[in-house]
Amino acid sequence: MSKHQHYLWSEIHEWLRHVHRDQPEFHRELLTRASLLCEGHAGGIALDPDHSVSWIGRDLTLDKVLEWEEQGYGLLAPDAPWRCHCPAGEEFLPVMAVPYRQGEQLTLTLVLIRNAGSEPFAREDELNANRLIQEAMSTMDKNTLLEELASSNAALRQRQDEQDELIRELKQARDQLMQSEKMASIGQLAAGVAHEINNPIGYVRSNLSSLREYTESLLALNDAFAEALGEKFQSPELQSLCRSHDLEFIREDLPSLLDESRDGIERVEKIIRSLRDFSRTDTGEMESLDIHQCLNKALAVARNEIKYRATVETDFAELPAITGVDSQLGQVFLNLLVNAAQAIEEQGLITISTAHRDADHIEVRIADTGKGVDPDNLDRLFEPFFTTKPVGKGTGLGLSLSYGIVQSHQGELSVSSTPGEGTTFRVVLPVQQAASGAAE
Ligand SMILES: Nc1ncnc2c1ncn2[C@@H]1O[C@H](COP(=O)(O)OP(=O)(O)OP(=O)(O)O)[C@@H](O)[C@H]1O
Ligand SMILES: [Mg+2]
């Protein structure tokens, strides 16, 4: 093989690495390379059965070549693919035709022509052209197959991704369902407990105030007796009786005992109120409100809790007025802000941002750079009495109350958190309350 041919073959192999069936220029490139390899000056390719693609130069058309064939010159004869003669009367042109078959079927015929007076095509030319076609067609098949494989692989991968996404969405929906079922049954329980405690607390409260009156009367009576008895009251027997009953101490201690009991009752009543709010038995007046004003009011109330621990940044979007109970939503934001501040141990940042999520919903996010929530606890945050704060510091009712309020506004309260980095609470609220869900 000559150096030139060597070069041509390596160039052919380079070309073959990228060929595939859909390339429109494939046949033209094949013809060009065959012409270079076999030193043809013109030529064409006929695609059987309809000879639909052809390029023939030198005033010769494929029709002409086919006409010669019809006249019996056997140019495209399968058993003698190359010839070097032309019909009588035509100018002598060396012509070579190389057929390619797939199985029984003739799929392609390459025709090469040399200028008049050139050397006829030799056996070696035919072998070269044949090898070129064979390699080109089989590589093309292989490449096409590989491409089809790659694209069906990609389609499979996409289907897999879609399925994964579907499974994820299903899992999320199931978790949400479980969470709301759990909250609903806790709500019922809370309402029941609140109701049960409410009665006894009611009479303890009223008895306490009677008790205060009675003891005041008894003490006053005691003073009156003492005065009436005069000297006799100072008798050693009576004085020792007073001492043995610690009368002076009782007189001093009684008011604070009663005050403490009243405070205790008030605390219990507050808890009952929270439990009822959580289970949405409380009432509220729906009105049109500006959520930013609501946030600013909550921020003002929480200021003391926040100011030594965190800087507050706000990022308010333009929002429409929404329908809701101002005091209840204010309570939600206050709880979230106080929690955010309490989660920050040293110095941190609280970001309040709002967004118009879609035509019918707004969103408020309250994010902090506090200590975050242990992933094991994330599911339990909205349960009544769940707290990680020391006894006396937190009752664990803030979030459950907020959850109930947001639910009664047909909204969503959710949380995401990274331990050590911070926590974000997201409140989504509808702009308008659909008739059925308005807080009763
Ligand atoms: N921003 C936050 N960062 C980290 N943990 C939080 C955050 N907000 C709430 N938590 C966790 O959720 C628990 C429950 O919060 P919730 O507001 O219901 O109750 P609390 O703050 O403990 O008590 P209360 O609000 O009744 O005073 C908290 O104890 C805390 O562990
Ligand atoms: Mg709280």
Short mmCIF file of N, CA, C and O in Angstrom, two decimals, residues 242-326:
data_model
loop_
_atom_site.label_atom_id
_atom_site.label_comp_id
_atom_site.label_asym_id
_atom_site.label_seq_id
_atom_site.Cartn_x
_atom_site.Cartn_y
_atom_site.Cartn_z
N CYS A 242 -53.05 30.68 121.21
CA CYS A 242 -52.72 31.43 119.97
C CYS A 242 -51.37 30.99 119.42
O CYS A 242 -51.21 30.79 118.21
N ARG A 243 -50.39 30.86 120.37
CA ARG A 243 -49.05 30.47 119.89
C ARG A 243 -49.06 29.07 119.29
O ARG A 243 -48.47 28.83 118.25
N SER A 244 -49.77 28.17 120.02
CA SER A 244 -49.74 26.78 119.50
C SER A 244 -50.40 26.69 118.12
O SER A 244 -50.06 25.83 117.32
N HIS A 245 -51.33 27.58 117.80
CA HIS A 245 -51.94 27.57 116.45
C HIS A 245 -51.25 28.52 115.49
O HIS A 245 -51.72 28.71 114.36
N ASP A 246 -50.15 29.15 115.92
CA ASP A 246 -49.37 30.05 115.05
C ASP A 246 -50.24 31.14 114.43
O ASP A 246 -50.13 31.45 113.24
N LEU A 247 -51.08 31.71 115.28
CA LEU A 247 -52.06 32.66 114.74
C LEU A 247 -51.41 33.82 113.98
O LEU A 247 -51.85 34.19 112.88
N GLU A 248 -50.30 34.34 114.52
CA GLU A 248 -49.64 35.49 113.87
C GLU A 248 -49.12 35.11 112.49
O GLU A 248 -49.26 35.84 111.50
N PHE A 249 -48.52 33.92 112.47
CA PHE A 249 -47.97 33.46 111.18
C PHE A 249 -49.08 33.26 110.15
O PHE A 249 -48.96 33.66 108.99
N ILE A 250 -50.20 32.65 110.60
CA ILE A 250 -51.33 32.42 109.69
C ILE A 250 -51.81 33.75 109.14
O ILE A 250 -52.02 33.91 107.94
N ARG A 251 -51.92 34.72 110.00
CA ARG A 251 -52.40 36.03 109.58
C ARG A 251 -51.49 36.63 108.49
O ARG A 251 -51.93 37.22 107.53
N GLU A 252 -50.15 36.43 108.68
CA GLU A 252 -49.20 36.97 107.70
C GLU A 252 -49.19 36.17 106.39
O GLU A 252 -49.13 36.73 105.30
N ASP A 253 -49.27 34.86 106.58
CA ASP A 253 -49.06 33.98 105.41
C ASP A 253 -50.29 33.84 104.52
O ASP A 253 -50.17 33.65 103.30
N LEU A 254 -51.46 33.96 105.14
CA LEU A 254 -52.69 33.72 104.37
C LEU A 254 -52.80 34.52 103.06
O LEU A 254 -53.04 33.92 102.00
N PRO A 255 -52.58 35.86 103.09
CA PRO A 255 -52.76 36.60 101.83
C PRO A 255 -51.85 36.10 100.72
O PRO A 255 -52.27 35.91 99.57
N SER A 256 -50.56 35.83 101.07
CA SER A 256 -49.66 35.41 99.97
C SER A 256 -50.00 33.99 99.50
O SER A 256 -49.87 33.67 98.32
N LEU A 257 -50.46 33.14 100.44
CA LEU A 257 -50.92 31.80 100.03
C LEU A 257 -52.05 31.92 99.02
O LEU A 257 -52.05 31.27 97.96
N LEU A 258 -52.99 32.79 99.33
CA LEU A 258 -54.14 32.96 98.44
C LEU A 258 -53.70 33.58 97.10
O LEU A 258 -54.16 33.17 96.04
N ASP A 259 -52.76 34.54 97.17
CA ASP A 259 -52.27 35.16 95.92
C ASP A 259 -51.61 34.12 95.02
O ASP A 259 -51.84 34.05 93.82
N GLU A 260 -50.74 33.30 95.68
CA GLU A 260 -50.04 32.27 94.89
C GLU A 260 -51.03 31.30 94.24
O GLU A 260 -50.89 30.93 93.08
N SER A 261 -52.04 30.91 95.04
CA SER A 261 -53.02 29.97 94.50
C SER A 261 -53.74 30.61 93.31
O SER A 261 -53.99 29.95 92.29
N ARG A 262 -54.06 31.92 93.43
CA ARG A 262 -54.75 32.58 92.34
C ARG A 262 -53.84 32.61 91.08
O ARG A 262 -54.27 32.32 89.97
N ASP A 263 -52.52 32.92 91.30
CA ASP A 263 -51.59 32.92 90.16
C ASP A 263 -51.56 31.56 89.49
O ASP A 263 -51.55 31.42 88.27
N GLY A 264 -51.51 30.51 90.35
CA GLY A 264 -51.47 29.15 89.81
C GLY A 264 -52.70 28.87 88.95
O GLY A 264 -52.59 28.35 87.84
N ILE A 265 -53.86 29.25 89.49
CA ILE A 265 -55.10 29.04 88.74
C ILE A 265 -55.05 29.81 87.41
O ILE A 265 -55.44 29.29 86.36
N GLU A 266 -54.51 31.03 87.47
CA GLU A 266 -54.45 31.82 86.22
C GLU A 266 -53.56 31.15 85.19
O GLU A 266 -53.85 31.15 83.99
N ARG A 267 -52.45 30.57 85.70
CA ARG A 267 -51.57 29.88 84.75
C ARG A 267 -52.27 28.68 84.10
O ARG A 267 -52.17 28.44 82.91
N VAL A 268 -52.97 27.93 84.95
CA VAL A 268 -53.68 26.76 84.41
C VAL A 268 -54.72 27.24 83.39
O VAL A 268 -54.88 26.65 82.32
N GLU A 269 -55.39 28.34 83.70
CA GLU A 269 -56.40 28.85 82.77
C GLU A 269 -55.77 29.26 81.43
O GLU A 269 -56.36 29.05 80.37
N LYS A 270 -54.55 29.83 81.53
CA LYS A 270 -53.86 30.24 80.29
C LYS A 270 -53.56 29.00 79.43
O LYS A 270 -53.74 29.00 78.21
N ILE A 271 -53.11 27.95 80.12
CA ILE A 271 -52.80 26.71 79.39
C ILE A 271 -54.06 26.16 78.73
O ILE A 271 -54.06 25.75 77.58
N ILE A 272 -55.16 26.22 79.48
CA ILE A 272 -56.43 25.72 78.92
C ILE A 272 -56.81 26.54 77.69
O ILE A 272 -57.23 25.99 76.66
N ARG A 273 -56.60 27.87 77.80
CA ARG A 273 -56.93 28.71 76.63
C ARG A 273 -56.10 28.31 75.42
O ARG A 273 -56.59 28.19 74.31
N SER A 274 -54.78 28.07 75.67
CA SER A 274 -53.90 27.68 74.57
C SER A 274 -54.35 26.37 73.94
O SER A 274 -54.38 26.21 72.73
N LEU A 275 -54.72 25.41 74.82
CA LEU A 275 -55.18 24.11 74.32
C LEU A 275 -56.43 24.26 73.48
O LEU A 275 -56.58 23.64 72.44
N ARG A 276 -57.31 25.14 73.91
CA ARG A 276 -58.55 25.35 73.16
C ARG A 276 -58.26 26.03 71.83
O ARG A 276 -58.83 25.66 70.81
N ASP A 277 -57.34 26.99 71.87
CA ASP A 277 -56.99 27.67 70.61
C ASP A 277 -56.42 26.65 69.65
O ASP A 277 -56.71 26.65 68.46
N PHE A 278 -55.57 25.77 70.19
CA PHE A 278 -54.96 24.77 69.34
C PHE A 278 -56.01 23.89 68.68
O PHE A 278 -55.92 23.52 67.52
N SER A 279 -57.03 23.56 69.43
CA SER A 279 -58.05 22.68 68.85
C SER A 279 -59.16 23.49 68.18
O SER A 279 -60.24 22.99 67.93
N ARG A 280 -58.88 24.75 67.96
CA ARG A 280 -59.73 25.62 67.14
C ARG A 280 -61.15 25.77 67.69
O ARG A 280 -62.10 25.82 66.95
N THR A 281 -61.23 25.77 69.02
CA THR A 281 -62.57 25.99 69.54
C THR A 281 -62.77 27.47 69.86
O THR A 281 -63.86 27.88 70.18
N ASP A 282 -61.66 28.20 69.79
CA ASP A 282 -61.76 29.61 70.13
C ASP A 282 -62.39 30.40 68.98
O ASP A 282 -62.43 29.96 67.86
N THR A 283 -62.87 31.57 69.31
CA THR A 283 -63.50 32.39 68.27
C THR A 283 -62.56 33.52 67.85
O THR A 283 -61.63 33.86 68.54
N GLY A 284 -62.82 34.09 66.71
CA GLY A 284 -62.01 35.21 66.24
C GLY A 284 -62.71 35.92 65.11
O GLY A 284 -63.44 35.30 64.34
N GLU A 285 -62.47 37.20 65.04
CA GLU A 285 -63.15 38.01 64.02
C GLU A 285 -62.26 38.11 62.79
O GLU A 285 -61.13 38.60 62.86
N MET A 286 -62.77 37.60 61.67
CA MET A 286 -62.01 37.70 60.43
C MET A 286 -62.09 39.13 59.90
O MET A 286 -63.16 39.72 59.89
N GLU A 287 -60.93 39.65 59.48
CA GLU A 287 -60.95 41.01 58.92
C GLU A 287 -59.88 41.08 57.83
O GLU A 287 -59.08 40.17 57.68
N SER A 288 -59.90 42.18 57.11
CA SER A 288 -58.88 42.37 56.09
C SER A 288 -57.67 43.00 56.78
O SER A 288 -57.81 43.97 57.52
N LEU A 289 -56.50 42.40 56.60
CA LEU A 289 -55.35 42.91 57.35
C LEU A 289 -54.08 42.95 56.51
O LEU A 289 -53.93 42.21 55.53
N ASP A 290 -53.17 43.82 56.95
CA ASP A 290 -51.87 43.96 56.30
C ASP A 290 -50.88 43.09 57.08
O ASP A 290 -50.60 43.35 58.25
N ILE A 291 -50.40 42.05 56.44
CA ILE A 291 -49.56 41.08 57.15
C ILE A 291 -48.26 41.72 57.65
O ILE A 291 -47.72 41.33 58.68
N HIS A 292 -47.78 42.74 56.94
CA HIS A 292 -46.54 43.41 57.37
C HIS A 292 -46.76 44.19 58.66
O HIS A 292 -45.89 44.20 59.54
N GLN A 293 -47.94 44.79 58.78
CA GLN A 293 -48.26 45.50 60.02
C GLN A 293 -48.33 44.50 61.17
O GLN A 293 -47.83 44.75 62.26
N CYS A 294 -48.95 43.37 60.88
CA CYS A 294 -49.10 42.31 61.87
C CYS A 294 -47.72 41.84 62.34
O CYS A 294 -47.46 41.68 63.54
N LEU A 295 -46.80 41.67 61.38
CA LEU A 295 -45.44 41.23 61.70
C LEU A 295 -44.72 42.30 62.52
O LEU A 295 -44.02 41.98 63.50
N ASN A 296 -44.89 43.55 62.13
CA ASN A 296 -44.20 44.63 62.84
C ASN A 296 -44.69 44.74 64.29
O ASN A 296 -43.89 44.99 65.20
N LYS A 297 -45.99 44.51 64.50
CA LYS A 297 -46.52 44.58 65.87
C LYS A 297 -45.91 43.45 66.71
O LYS A 297 -45.48 43.65 67.83
N ALA A 298 -45.88 42.23 66.11
CA ALA A 298 -45.30 41.09 66.84
C ALA A 298 -43.83 41.36 67.15
O ALA A 298 -43.35 41.04 68.25
N LEU A 299 -43.15 41.98 66.19
CA LEU A 299 -41.73 42.29 66.36
C LEU A 299 -41.54 43.27 67.51
O LEU A 299 -40.61 43.12 68.33
N ALA A 300 -42.44 44.24 67.61
CA ALA A 300 -42.33 45.23 68.68
C ALA A 300 -42.49 44.55 70.04
O ALA A 300 -41.76 44.85 70.98
N VAL A 301 -43.43 43.62 70.12
CA VAL A 301 -43.66 42.93 71.40
C VAL A 301 -42.47 42.03 71.75
O VAL A 301 -42.06 41.92 72.91
N ALA A 302 -41.87 41.41 70.71
CA ALA A 302 -40.79 40.46 70.97
C ALA A 302 -39.44 41.17 71.15
O ALA A 302 -38.44 40.54 71.47
N ARG A 303 -39.44 42.48 70.89
CA ARG A 303 -38.18 43.24 70.86
C ARG A 303 -37.28 42.95 72.06
O ARG A 303 -36.09 42.73 71.93
N ASN A 304 -37.89 42.96 73.28
CA ASN A 304 -37.10 42.76 74.49
C ASN A 304 -36.39 41.43 74.52
O ASN A 304 -35.25 41.31 74.94
N GLU A 305 -37.12 40.42 74.04
CA GLU A 305 -36.57 39.06 74.03
C GLU A 305 -35.43 38.97 73.02
O GLU A 305 -34.48 38.22 73.19
N ILE A 306 -35.55 39.76 71.95
CA ILE A 306 -34.61 39.62 70.83
C ILE A 306 -33.37 40.47 70.98
O ILE A 306 -32.27 40.06 70.63
N LYS A 307 -33.55 41.69 71.55
CA LYS A 307 -32.54 42.72 71.30
C LYS A 307 -31.12 42.38 71.76
O LYS A 307 -30.17 42.83 71.14
N TYR A 308 -30.97 41.59 72.82
CA TYR A 308 -29.61 41.30 73.26
C TYR A 308 -28.98 40.13 72.51
O TYR A 308 -27.82 39.85 72.63
N ARG A 309 -29.81 39.43 71.74
CA ARG A 309 -29.31 38.20 71.12
C ARG A 309 -29.17 38.25 69.62
O ARG A 309 -28.34 37.55 69.05
N ALA A 310 -30.04 39.04 68.98
CA ALA A 310 -30.05 38.92 67.51
C ALA A 310 -30.33 40.25 66.82
O ALA A 310 -30.97 41.14 67.37
N THR A 311 -29.82 40.34 65.62
CA THR A 311 -30.19 41.44 64.74
C THR A 311 -31.36 40.92 63.90
O THR A 311 -31.40 39.74 63.56
N VAL A 312 -32.28 41.82 63.59
CA VAL A 312 -33.41 41.39 62.77
C VAL A 312 -33.31 42.05 61.40
O VAL A 312 -33.09 43.25 61.30
N GLU A 313 -33.42 41.23 60.38
CA GLU A 313 -33.46 41.78 59.01
C GLU A 313 -34.81 41.46 58.41
O GLU A 313 -35.31 40.35 58.59
N THR A 314 -35.37 42.42 57.68
CA THR A 314 -36.66 42.13 57.03
C THR A 314 -36.51 42.25 55.52
O THR A 314 -35.74 43.08 55.03
N ASP A 315 -37.23 41.42 54.84
CA ASP A 315 -37.23 41.46 53.37
C ASP A 315 -38.69 41.29 52.95
O ASP A 315 -39.16 40.18 52.73
N PHE A 316 -39.39 42.43 52.89
CA PHE A 316 -40.82 42.38 52.63
C PHE A 316 -41.13 42.57 51.15
O PHE A 316 -40.66 43.51 50.53
N ALA A 317 -41.94 41.69 50.62
CA ALA A 317 -42.38 41.82 49.22
C ALA A 317 -43.67 42.64 49.19
O ALA A 317 -44.27 42.90 50.23
N GLU A 318 -44.07 43.01 47.99
CA GLU A 318 -45.34 43.73 47.91
C GLU A 318 -46.47 42.70 48.02
O GLU A 318 -46.52 41.75 47.23
N LEU A 319 -47.36 42.90 49.00
CA LEU A 319 -48.39 41.88 49.24
C LEU A 319 -49.79 42.50 49.27
O LEU A 319 -49.94 43.65 49.69
N PRO A 320 -50.78 41.73 48.86
CA PRO A 320 -52.15 42.22 48.98
C PRO A 320 -52.61 42.08 50.43
O PRO A 320 -51.98 41.35 51.20
N ALA A 321 -53.68 42.79 50.80
CA ALA A 321 -54.26 42.59 52.12
C ALA A 321 -54.83 41.17 52.14
O ALA A 321 -55.28 40.67 51.11
N ILE A 322 -54.77 40.50 53.31
CA ILE A 322 -55.34 39.16 53.38
C ILE A 322 -56.47 39.14 54.42
O ILE A 322 -56.57 40.05 55.23
N THR A 323 -57.25 38.08 54.39
CA THR A 323 -58.31 37.95 55.38
C THR A 323 -57.83 37.06 56.50
O THR A 323 -57.31 35.96 56.24
N GLY A 324 -57.98 37.52 57.75
CA GLY A 324 -57.54 36.69 58.86
C GLY A 324 -57.88 37.36 60.18
O GLY A 324 -58.43 38.46 60.22
N VAL A 325 -57.55 36.65 61.28
CA VAL A 325 -57.77 37.23 62.60
C VAL A 325 -56.46 37.84 63.04
O VAL A 325 -55.49 37.12 63.32
N ASP A 326 -56.43 39.17 63.10
CA ASP A 326 -55.19 39.91 63.35
C ASP A 326 -54.49 39.42 64.63
O ASP A 326 -53.31 39.11 64.61
#
